[in-house]
C-alpha cells in the first residue's frame, strides 16, 4: 500500500476536533516515518469526497472523534463514493456513538453492563426526568448525554442538590439522557486490534474521576499496563472486549471501557470506535506492552482499510 496516497482525515465541527487533530498529526507522522505517502486533511463535511479527490487520496485513514467521524456519517459518504477507509463500518460507529443503543445491544448480546434508564428530553420535562431518577436510583448516579465522547457532559451526581443542574447540563448536549448505576470499583480499558484483545490498562485519575480534564491534562492520570489484576479478571475483561468487537462487527481497532463494582465484577461502560491515537494514547500504550511500536500499530490499522463494512 506504500504506493497509495493516504489521507488522514481529522478535525471537523466536533467538540473533540482538537483532540482529533492531535491524533491525525501523530498518525500521519508515524506513517511517513515508515515510508507511506500520508498527509492530513481537515474535514469539511459538505465537501469531504471532493476534498479527498482533490488531493489525490487513494485511502482514508479516519482520525475523527465525535460527530461525523464516530457516528458513521463519514463512513457512509466514503462507502457511496467507493473510497476505502480504515476502521469499522457505519453500523458499528452509529451504535457505539449512541450510549442508549449500545447498552441495548450489550444487554441483547449478554455483555455485562451497568443497569441504566434512558430519557428523552424532547418529550419529557426536566422535572419528570428528575422525579423518575429519584424513583429508580439511589445516589451516587452517573448521567451521560447519549452521543458525546471524551466524557463531555458526563456527571457523577453525589449530592441531591446537584441533580437538577446535572440533568440540565447533560440535556444541553443531547436530547437523549442515559442514567446509569454508579459502579464503585476500579476503571480499566481493553484495546482490541483485529479482533484480538491487547493487555488491559488500569486507569487511575488523580482527581478520582476520569473526566475530560483527567483525560487530556498531562500527568493528571496514571495508566498501569498491564493492569495489576489477577489472570482470571484479565482474561474476563479481554474476553468482554473481543466479544464487543465481534458482536458489533468492528474492524481495525476499538477500545472498550470497563469498570468493576465493589465485588470485583466487570461491566462494560461503552466502546470507542476511533480511539485517540497519539503516541501516548491508551491503544498505543497497550500495543507497546506487546512490543508493537506506534508506526507499526498505525500500519496495522491502515491494513484494515476497505469497503463493504455495513
mmCIF file of C-alpha atoms in Angstrom:
data_model
loop_
_atom_site.group_PDB
_atom_site.id
_atom_site.type_symbol
_atom_site.label_atom_id
_atom_site.label_comp_id
_atom_site.label_asym_id
_atom_site.label_seq_id
_atom_site.Cartn_x
_atom_site.Cartn_y
_atom_site.Cartn_z
ATOM 1 C CA UNK A 1 0.000 0.000 0.000
ATOM 2 C CA UNK A 2 3.040 2.277 0.087
ATOM 3 C CA UNK A 3 2.335 3.300 -3.490
ATOM 4 C CA UNK A 4 -1.039 4.712 -2.404
ATOM 5 C CA UNK A 5 -1.779 8.246 -1.221
ATOM 6 C CA UNK A 6 -3.034 8.056 2.383
ATOM 7 C CA UNK A 7 -5.298 10.872 3.520
ATOM 8 C CA UNK A 8 -5.556 11.174 7.311
ATOM 9 C CA UNK A 9 -8.955 12.766 7.890
ATOM 10 C CA UNK A 10 -9.210 14.833 11.089
ATOM 11 C CA UNK A 11 -10.790 17.849 12.815
ATOM 12 C CA UNK A 12 -14.211 18.982 11.632
ATOM 13 C CA UNK A 13 -17.049 20.558 13.645
ATOM 14 C CA UNK A 14 -16.999 18.121 16.571
ATOM 15 C CA UNK A 15 -16.415 19.282 20.134
ATOM 16 C CA UNK A 16 -13.490 16.831 20.055
ATOM 17 C CA UNK A 17 -11.899 18.370 16.962
ATOM 18 C CA UNK A 18 -8.682 19.476 18.678
ATOM 19 C CA UNK A 19 -8.087 16.007 20.075
ATOM 20 C CA UNK A 20 -8.762 14.637 16.584
ATOM 21 C CA UNK A 21 -6.173 16.969 15.061
ATOM 22 C CA UNK A 22 -3.545 15.715 17.512
ATOM 23 C CA UNK A 23 -4.476 12.140 16.645
ATOM 24 C CA UNK A 24 -4.350 12.849 12.908
ATOM 25 C CA UNK A 25 -0.999 14.633 13.016
ATOM 26 C CA UNK A 26 0.575 11.804 15.025
ATOM 27 C CA UNK A 27 -0.761 9.130 12.639
ATOM 28 C CA UNK A 28 0.432 10.965 9.514
ATOM 29 C CA UNK A 29 3.896 11.475 11.003
ATOM 30 C CA UNK A 30 4.098 7.819 12.048
ATOM 31 C CA UNK A 31 3.103 6.539 8.604
ATOM 32 C CA UNK A 32 5.530 8.908 6.890
ATOM 33 C CA UNK A 33 8.335 7.596 9.125
ATOM 34 C CA UNK A 34 7.935 4.103 7.637
ATOM 35 C CA UNK A 35 7.660 5.166 4.027
ATOM 36 C CA UNK A 36 3.969 5.885 3.398
ATOM 37 C CA UNK A 37 2.743 8.844 1.373
ATOM 38 C CA UNK A 38 0.467 10.280 4.057
ATOM 39 C CA UNK A 39 -0.913 13.740 4.664
ATOM 40 C CA UNK A 40 -3.579 15.223 6.917
ATOM 41 C CA UNK A 41 -6.837 16.711 5.681
ATOM 42 C CA UNK A 42 -9.270 18.834 7.671
ATOM 43 C CA UNK A 43 -12.827 17.537 7.486
ATOM 44 C CA UNK A 44 -15.331 19.760 5.696
ATOM 45 C CA UNK A 45 -18.493 17.645 5.972
ATOM 46 C CA UNK A 46 -20.242 19.001 2.893
ATOM 47 C CA UNK A 47 -17.118 18.633 0.737
ATOM 48 C CA UNK A 48 -15.360 15.570 2.146
ATOM 49 C CA UNK A 49 -15.396 13.454 -1.013
ATOM 50 C CA UNK A 50 -14.341 16.254 -3.367
ATOM 51 C CA UNK A 51 -11.582 17.327 -0.924
ATOM 52 C CA UNK A 52 -10.177 13.789 -0.785
ATOM 53 C CA UNK A 53 -10.221 13.518 -4.557
ATOM 54 C CA UNK A 54 -8.681 16.971 -4.941
ATOM 55 C CA UNK A 55 -5.547 15.885 -3.060
ATOM 56 C CA UNK A 56 -5.399 12.576 -4.920
ATOM 57 C CA UNK A 57 -6.302 10.414 -1.954
ATOM 58 C CA UNK A 58 -6.473 6.655 -2.550
ATOM 59 C CA UNK A 59 -7.204 5.525 1.010
ATOM 60 C CA UNK A 60 -8.617 7.410 4.009
ATOM 61 C CA UNK A 61 -7.251 6.844 7.484
ATOM 62 C CA UNK A 62 -10.078 8.145 9.677
ATOM 63 C CA UNK A 63 -8.779 10.058 12.705
ATOM 64 C CA UNK A 64 -12.035 11.822 13.541
ATOM 65 C CA UNK A 65 -13.525 11.892 17.033
ATOM 66 C CA UNK A 66 -17.177 12.628 17.793
ATOM 67 C CA UNK A 67 -19.726 13.999 15.316
ATOM 68 C CA UNK A 68 -19.447 12.844 11.671
ATOM 69 C CA UNK A 69 -16.478 10.581 12.432
ATOM 70 C CA UNK A 70 -17.673 8.218 15.126
ATOM 71 C CA UNK A 71 -21.368 8.276 14.256
ATOM 72 C CA UNK A 72 -20.974 6.533 10.900
ATOM 73 C CA UNK A 73 -21.707 9.604 8.770
ATOM 74 C CA UNK A 74 -18.345 9.958 7.038
ATOM 75 C CA UNK A 75 -18.093 6.184 6.606
ATOM 76 C CA UNK A 76 -21.401 6.215 4.730
ATOM 77 C CA UNK A 77 -20.216 9.022 2.462
ATOM 78 C CA UNK A 78 -16.992 7.156 1.681
ATOM 79 C CA UNK A 79 -18.886 3.918 1.043
ATOM 80 C CA UNK A 80 -21.080 5.638 -1.541
ATOM 81 C CA UNK A 81 -18.061 7.269 -3.174
ATOM 82 C CA UNK A 82 -16.130 3.978 -3.329
ATOM 83 C CA UNK A 83 -13.218 5.290 -1.271
ATOM 84 C CA UNK A 84 -11.527 2.726 1.036
ATOM 85 C CA UNK A 85 -11.229 3.757 4.701
ATOM 86 C CA UNK A 86 -9.832 2.405 7.940
ATOM 87 C CA UNK A 87 -11.716 1.010 10.890
ATOM 88 C CA UNK A 88 -15.252 -0.164 11.421
ATOM 89 C CA UNK A 89 -18.258 0.354 9.187
ATOM 90 C CA UNK A 90 -21.341 2.504 9.520
ATOM 91 C CA UNK A 91 -23.302 0.278 11.895
ATOM 92 C CA UNK A 92 -20.532 -0.232 14.454
ATOM 93 C CA UNK A 93 -19.887 3.508 14.611
ATOM 94 C CA UNK A 94 -23.539 4.511 14.830
ATOM 95 C CA UNK A 95 -24.237 2.076 17.663
ATOM 96 C CA UNK A 96 -21.038 2.919 19.522
ATOM 97 C CA UNK A 97 -21.695 6.644 19.368
ATOM 98 C CA UNK A 98 -25.132 6.263 20.949
ATOM 99 C CA UNK A 99 -24.838 5.146 24.558
ATOM 100 C CA UNK A 100 -28.526 4.247 24.770
ATOM 101 C CA UNK A 101 -28.441 1.980 21.727
ATOM 102 C CA UNK A 102 -25.067 0.453 22.602
ATOM 103 C CA UNK A 103 -26.290 -0.514 26.063
ATOM 104 C CA UNK A 104 -29.364 -2.114 24.491
ATOM 105 C CA UNK A 105 -27.051 -4.132 22.234
ATOM 106 C CA UNK A 106 -24.806 -5.149 25.154
ATOM 107 C CA UNK A 107 -27.783 -6.494 27.056
ATOM 108 C CA UNK A 108 -29.089 -8.314 23.993
ATOM 109 C CA UNK A 109 -25.709 -9.955 23.402
ATOM 110 C CA UNK A 110 -25.257 -10.946 27.040
ATOM 111 C CA UNK A 111 -22.378 -8.496 27.567
ATOM 112 C CA UNK A 112 -22.347 -7.301 31.202
ATOM 113 C CA UNK A 113 -23.129 -3.599 31.558
ATOM 114 C CA UNK A 114 -24.301 -1.393 34.408
ATOM 115 C CA UNK A 115 -28.071 -1.086 34.769
ATOM 116 C CA UNK A 116 -29.421 2.080 33.198
ATOM 117 C CA UNK A 117 -32.504 4.005 32.104
ATOM 118 C CA UNK A 118 -32.703 6.451 29.198
ATOM 119 C CA UNK A 119 -34.818 9.582 28.958
ATOM 120 C CA UNK A 120 -35.883 11.754 26.033
ATOM 121 C CA UNK A 121 -35.676 15.437 26.859
ATOM 122 C CA UNK A 122 -37.675 16.245 23.721
ATOM 123 C CA UNK A 123 -40.797 14.612 25.143
ATOM 124 C CA UNK A 124 -40.140 14.598 28.893
ATOM 125 C CA UNK A 125 -39.669 17.647 31.059
ATOM 126 C CA UNK A 126 -36.616 18.031 33.271
ATOM 127 C CA UNK A 127 -38.918 17.792 36.291
ATOM 128 C CA UNK A 128 -40.350 14.466 35.083
ATOM 129 C CA UNK A 129 -36.878 13.099 34.449
ATOM 130 C CA UNK A 130 -35.599 14.159 37.856
ATOM 131 C CA UNK A 131 -38.610 12.643 39.595
ATOM 132 C CA UNK A 132 -38.136 9.326 37.807
ATOM 133 C CA UNK A 133 -34.425 9.263 38.638
ATOM 134 C CA UNK A 134 -35.369 9.732 42.291
ATOM 135 C CA UNK A 135 -37.776 6.813 41.988
ATOM 136 C CA UNK A 136 -35.390 4.388 40.250
ATOM 137 C CA UNK A 137 -31.923 5.209 41.567
ATOM 138 C CA UNK A 138 -30.047 5.961 44.744
ATOM 139 C CA UNK A 139 -27.089 8.339 44.748
ATOM 140 C CA UNK A 140 -24.406 8.425 43.507
ATOM 141 C CA UNK A 141 -25.616 8.037 39.933
ATOM 142 C CA UNK A 142 -23.991 8.691 36.535
ATOM 143 C CA UNK A 143 -25.594 10.958 33.905
ATOM 144 C CA UNK A 144 -24.410 10.776 30.293
ATOM 145 C CA UNK A 145 -25.567 12.507 27.094
ATOM 146 C CA UNK A 146 -26.241 9.724 24.595
ATOM 147 C CA UNK A 147 -23.930 10.919 21.830
ATOM 148 C CA UNK A 148 -20.888 12.702 23.253
ATOM 149 C CA UNK A 149 -17.360 11.349 23.637
ATOM 150 C CA UNK A 150 -14.301 12.222 25.736
ATOM 151 C CA UNK A 151 -16.540 12.289 28.839
ATOM 152 C CA UNK A 152 -18.129 15.540 27.626
ATOM 153 C CA UNK A 153 -21.287 16.211 29.634
ATOM 154 C CA UNK A 154 -20.803 13.167 31.879
ATOM 155 C CA UNK A 155 -21.560 13.916 35.517
ATOM 156 C CA UNK A 156 -21.385 11.735 38.627
ATOM 157 C CA UNK A 157 -24.111 13.072 40.901
ATOM 158 C CA UNK A 158 -23.238 12.520 44.533
ATOM 159 C CA UNK A 159 -25.344 15.237 46.124
ATOM 160 C CA UNK A 160 -29.105 15.631 45.789
ATOM 161 C CA UNK A 161 -28.757 19.392 45.350
ATOM 162 C CA UNK A 162 -26.759 18.996 42.126
ATOM 163 C CA UNK A 163 -29.075 16.552 40.326
ATOM 164 C CA UNK A 164 -31.197 19.190 38.592
ATOM 165 C CA UNK A 165 -28.156 21.070 37.294
ATOM 166 C CA UNK A 166 -26.587 17.828 36.067
ATOM 167 C CA UNK A 167 -29.739 16.837 34.160
ATOM 168 C CA UNK A 168 -29.919 20.264 32.526
ATOM 169 C CA UNK A 169 -26.238 20.135 31.530
ATOM 170 C CA UNK A 170 -26.464 16.635 30.041
ATOM 171 C CA UNK A 171 -29.588 17.530 28.051
ATOM 172 C CA UNK A 172 -27.816 20.592 26.642
ATOM 173 C CA UNK A 173 -25.522 18.211 24.731
ATOM 174 C CA UNK A 174 -28.129 15.706 23.558
ATOM 175 C CA UNK A 175 -31.905 15.260 23.990
ATOM 176 C CA UNK A 176 -31.343 11.633 24.998
ATOM 177 C CA UNK A 177 -30.013 11.185 28.512
ATOM 178 C CA UNK A 178 -28.651 7.901 29.874
ATOM 179 C CA UNK A 179 -28.712 7.472 33.645
ATOM 180 C CA UNK A 180 -26.584 4.647 34.930
ATOM 181 C CA UNK A 181 -25.965 2.934 38.242
ATOM 182 C CA UNK A 182 -22.679 4.125 39.741
ATOM 183 C CA UNK A 183 -20.018 1.430 39.911
ATOM 184 C CA UNK A 184 -17.712 1.902 42.872
ATOM 185 C CA UNK A 185 -14.796 -0.255 41.755
ATOM 186 C CA UNK A 186 -11.767 0.346 39.550
ATOM 187 C CA UNK A 187 -11.591 1.637 35.986
ATOM 188 C CA UNK A 188 -9.966 -0.202 33.078
ATOM 189 C CA UNK A 189 -9.784 -0.145 29.318
ATOM 190 C CA UNK A 190 -9.338 -3.014 26.858
ATOM 191 C CA UNK A 191 -7.990 -2.244 23.397
ATOM 192 C CA UNK A 192 -8.851 -4.730 20.651
ATOM 193 C CA UNK A 193 -6.807 -4.916 17.453
ATOM 194 C CA UNK A 194 -8.116 -7.024 14.560
ATOM 195 C CA UNK A 195 -10.349 -8.927 16.958
ATOM 196 C CA UNK A 196 -7.619 -9.742 19.498
ATOM 197 C CA UNK A 197 -7.513 -8.042 22.900
ATOM 198 C CA UNK A 198 -4.313 -6.246 23.898
ATOM 199 C CA UNK A 199 -3.087 -6.029 27.512
ATOM 200 C CA UNK A 200 -5.608 -4.486 29.921
ATOM 201 C CA UNK A 201 -4.830 -0.993 31.231
ATOM 202 C CA UNK A 202 -5.947 0.283 34.629
ATOM 203 C CA UNK A 203 -6.853 3.981 34.722
ATOM 204 C CA UNK A 204 -6.182 5.891 37.950
ATOM 205 C CA UNK A 205 -7.122 9.577 37.702
ATOM 206 C CA UNK A 206 -5.619 11.691 40.470
ATOM 207 C CA UNK A 207 -8.919 13.574 40.869
ATOM 208 C CA UNK A 208 -10.844 10.337 41.394
ATOM 209 C CA UNK A 209 -12.938 10.908 38.250
ATOM 210 C CA UNK A 210 -11.812 10.176 34.696
ATOM 211 C CA UNK A 211 -13.347 13.305 33.166
ATOM 212 C CA UNK A 212 -12.234 15.451 30.213
ATOM 213 C CA UNK A 213 -9.543 17.213 32.274
ATOM 214 C CA UNK A 214 -8.176 13.926 33.594
ATOM 215 C CA UNK A 215 -8.003 12.522 30.057
ATOM 216 C CA UNK A 216 -6.247 15.435 28.389
ATOM 217 C CA UNK A 217 -4.175 17.101 31.135
ATOM 218 C CA UNK A 218 -0.628 15.810 31.196
ATOM 219 C CA UNK A 219 0.177 13.995 34.435
ATOM 220 C CA UNK A 220 -3.412 14.071 35.713
ATOM 221 C CA UNK A 221 -3.915 10.306 35.407
ATOM 222 C CA UNK A 222 -1.783 7.220 35.933
ATOM 223 C CA UNK A 223 -2.082 4.368 33.424
ATOM 224 C CA UNK A 224 -0.923 0.940 34.578
ATOM 225 C CA UNK A 225 -0.185 -1.540 31.785
ATOM 226 C CA UNK A 226 -0.550 -4.401 32.154
ATOM 227 C CA UNK A 227 -3.167 -3.778 34.837
ATOM 228 C CA UNK A 228 -2.225 -5.141 38.285
ATOM 229 C CA UNK A 229 -5.072 -7.678 38.428
ATOM 230 C CA UNK A 230 -5.170 -11.458 38.517
ATOM 231 C CA UNK A 231 -5.133 -13.637 35.421
ATOM 232 C CA UNK A 232 -8.812 -14.564 35.741
ATOM 233 C CA UNK A 233 -10.045 -10.964 35.755
ATOM 234 C CA UNK A 234 -7.627 -10.080 32.948
ATOM 235 C CA UNK A 235 -8.989 -12.928 30.827
ATOM 236 C CA UNK A 236 -12.586 -11.911 31.619
ATOM 237 C CA UNK A 237 -12.001 -8.321 30.520
ATOM 238 C CA UNK A 238 -10.168 -9.368 27.361
ATOM 239 C CA UNK A 239 -12.971 -11.785 26.501
ATOM 240 C CA UNK A 240 -15.519 -8.998 27.001
ATOM 241 C CA UNK A 241 -13.527 -6.704 24.694
ATOM 242 C CA UNK A 242 -13.273 -9.340 21.988
ATOM 243 C CA UNK A 243 -16.995 -10.092 22.287
ATOM 244 C CA UNK A 244 -17.869 -6.422 21.786
ATOM 245 C CA UNK A 245 -15.610 -6.329 18.709
ATOM 246 C CA UNK A 246 -17.257 -9.437 17.268
ATOM 247 C CA UNK A 247 -20.893 -8.633 18.118
ATOM 248 C CA UNK A 248 -20.677 -5.091 16.733
ATOM 249 C CA UNK A 249 -18.843 -6.297 13.606
ATOM 250 C CA UNK A 250 -15.907 -3.978 14.201
ATOM 251 C CA UNK A 251 -12.723 -3.688 12.166
ATOM 252 C CA UNK A 252 -9.257 -2.283 12.805
ATOM 253 C CA UNK A 253 -9.085 -1.219 16.431
ATOM 254 C CA UNK A 254 -11.558 -0.273 19.145
ATOM 255 C CA UNK A 255 -11.249 0.492 22.840
ATOM 256 C CA UNK A 256 -13.698 -0.948 25.351
ATOM 257 C CA UNK A 257 -14.041 0.873 28.675
ATOM 258 C CA UNK A 258 -14.732 -1.371 31.665
ATOM 259 C CA UNK A 259 -15.370 -0.805 35.359
ATOM 260 C CA UNK A 260 -15.600 -3.192 38.271
ATOM 261 C CA UNK A 261 -18.069 -2.964 41.124
ATOM 262 C CA UNK A 262 -17.255 -3.381 44.816
ATOM 263 C CA UNK A 263 -17.294 -7.171 44.343
ATOM 264 C CA UNK A 264 -14.740 -7.061 41.521
ATOM 265 C CA UNK A 265 -17.196 -7.977 38.765
ATOM 266 C CA UNK A 266 -16.526 -6.316 35.375
ATOM 267 C CA UNK A 267 -19.052 -4.266 33.396
ATOM 268 C CA UNK A 268 -18.744 -2.511 30.031
ATOM 269 C CA UNK A 269 -19.318 1.236 30.085
ATOM 270 C CA UNK A 270 -19.008 1.869 26.337
ATOM 271 C CA UNK A 271 -16.800 1.194 23.344
ATOM 272 C CA UNK A 272 -14.890 3.698 21.258
ATOM 273 C CA UNK A 273 -14.612 3.007 17.520
ATOM 274 C CA UNK A 274 -11.901 5.635 16.852
ATOM 275 C CA UNK A 275 -9.744 5.777 19.977
ATOM 276 C CA UNK A 276 -7.196 8.526 20.487
ATOM 277 C CA UNK A 277 -4.013 7.683 18.600
ATOM 278 C CA UNK A 278 -1.201 9.904 19.699
ATOM 279 C CA UNK A 279 1.934 8.099 20.800
ATOM 280 C CA UNK A 280 0.839 8.462 24.449
ATOM 281 C CA UNK A 281 -2.805 7.405 23.988
ATOM 282 C CA UNK A 282 -4.227 4.232 25.512
ATOM 283 C CA UNK A 283 -4.295 1.959 22.455
ATOM 284 C CA UNK A 284 -0.609 2.693 21.673
ATOM 285 C CA UNK A 285 0.255 2.083 25.340
ATOM 286 C CA UNK A 286 -1.421 -1.330 25.225
ATOM 287 C CA UNK A 287 0.204 -2.202 21.899
ATOM 288 C CA UNK A 288 3.568 -1.036 23.212
ATOM 289 C CA UNK A 289 3.307 -3.543 26.052
ATOM 290 C CA UNK A 290 3.407 -6.260 23.362
ATOM 291 C CA UNK A 291 6.362 -4.643 21.601
ATOM 292 C CA UNK A 292 4.279 -3.050 18.838
ATOM 293 C CA UNK A 293 5.655 0.444 18.251
ATOM 294 C CA UNK A 294 3.443 3.345 17.213
ATOM 295 C CA UNK A 295 4.263 3.391 13.469
ATOM 296 C CA UNK A 296 3.688 -0.378 13.257
ATOM 297 C CA UNK A 297 0.363 -0.011 15.074
ATOM 298 C CA UNK A 298 -0.743 2.687 12.613
ATOM 299 C CA UNK A 299 0.299 0.420 9.725
ATOM 300 C CA UNK A 300 -1.767 -2.475 11.150
ATOM 301 C CA UNK A 301 -4.827 -0.219 11.381
ATOM 302 C CA UNK A 302 -4.173 1.080 7.854
ATOM 303 C CA UNK A 303 -4.336 -2.504 6.618
ATOM 304 C CA UNK A 304 -7.970 -2.662 7.794
ATOM 305 C CA UNK A 305 -8.907 -0.197 5.060
ATOM 306 C CA UNK A 306 -11.625 -1.439 2.737
ATOM 307 C CA UNK A 307 -15.245 -1.105 1.673
ATOM 308 C CA UNK A 308 -18.465 -3.002 2.268
ATOM 309 C CA UNK A 309 -18.411 -2.598 6.043
ATOM 310 C CA UNK A 310 -22.105 -2.021 6.672
#
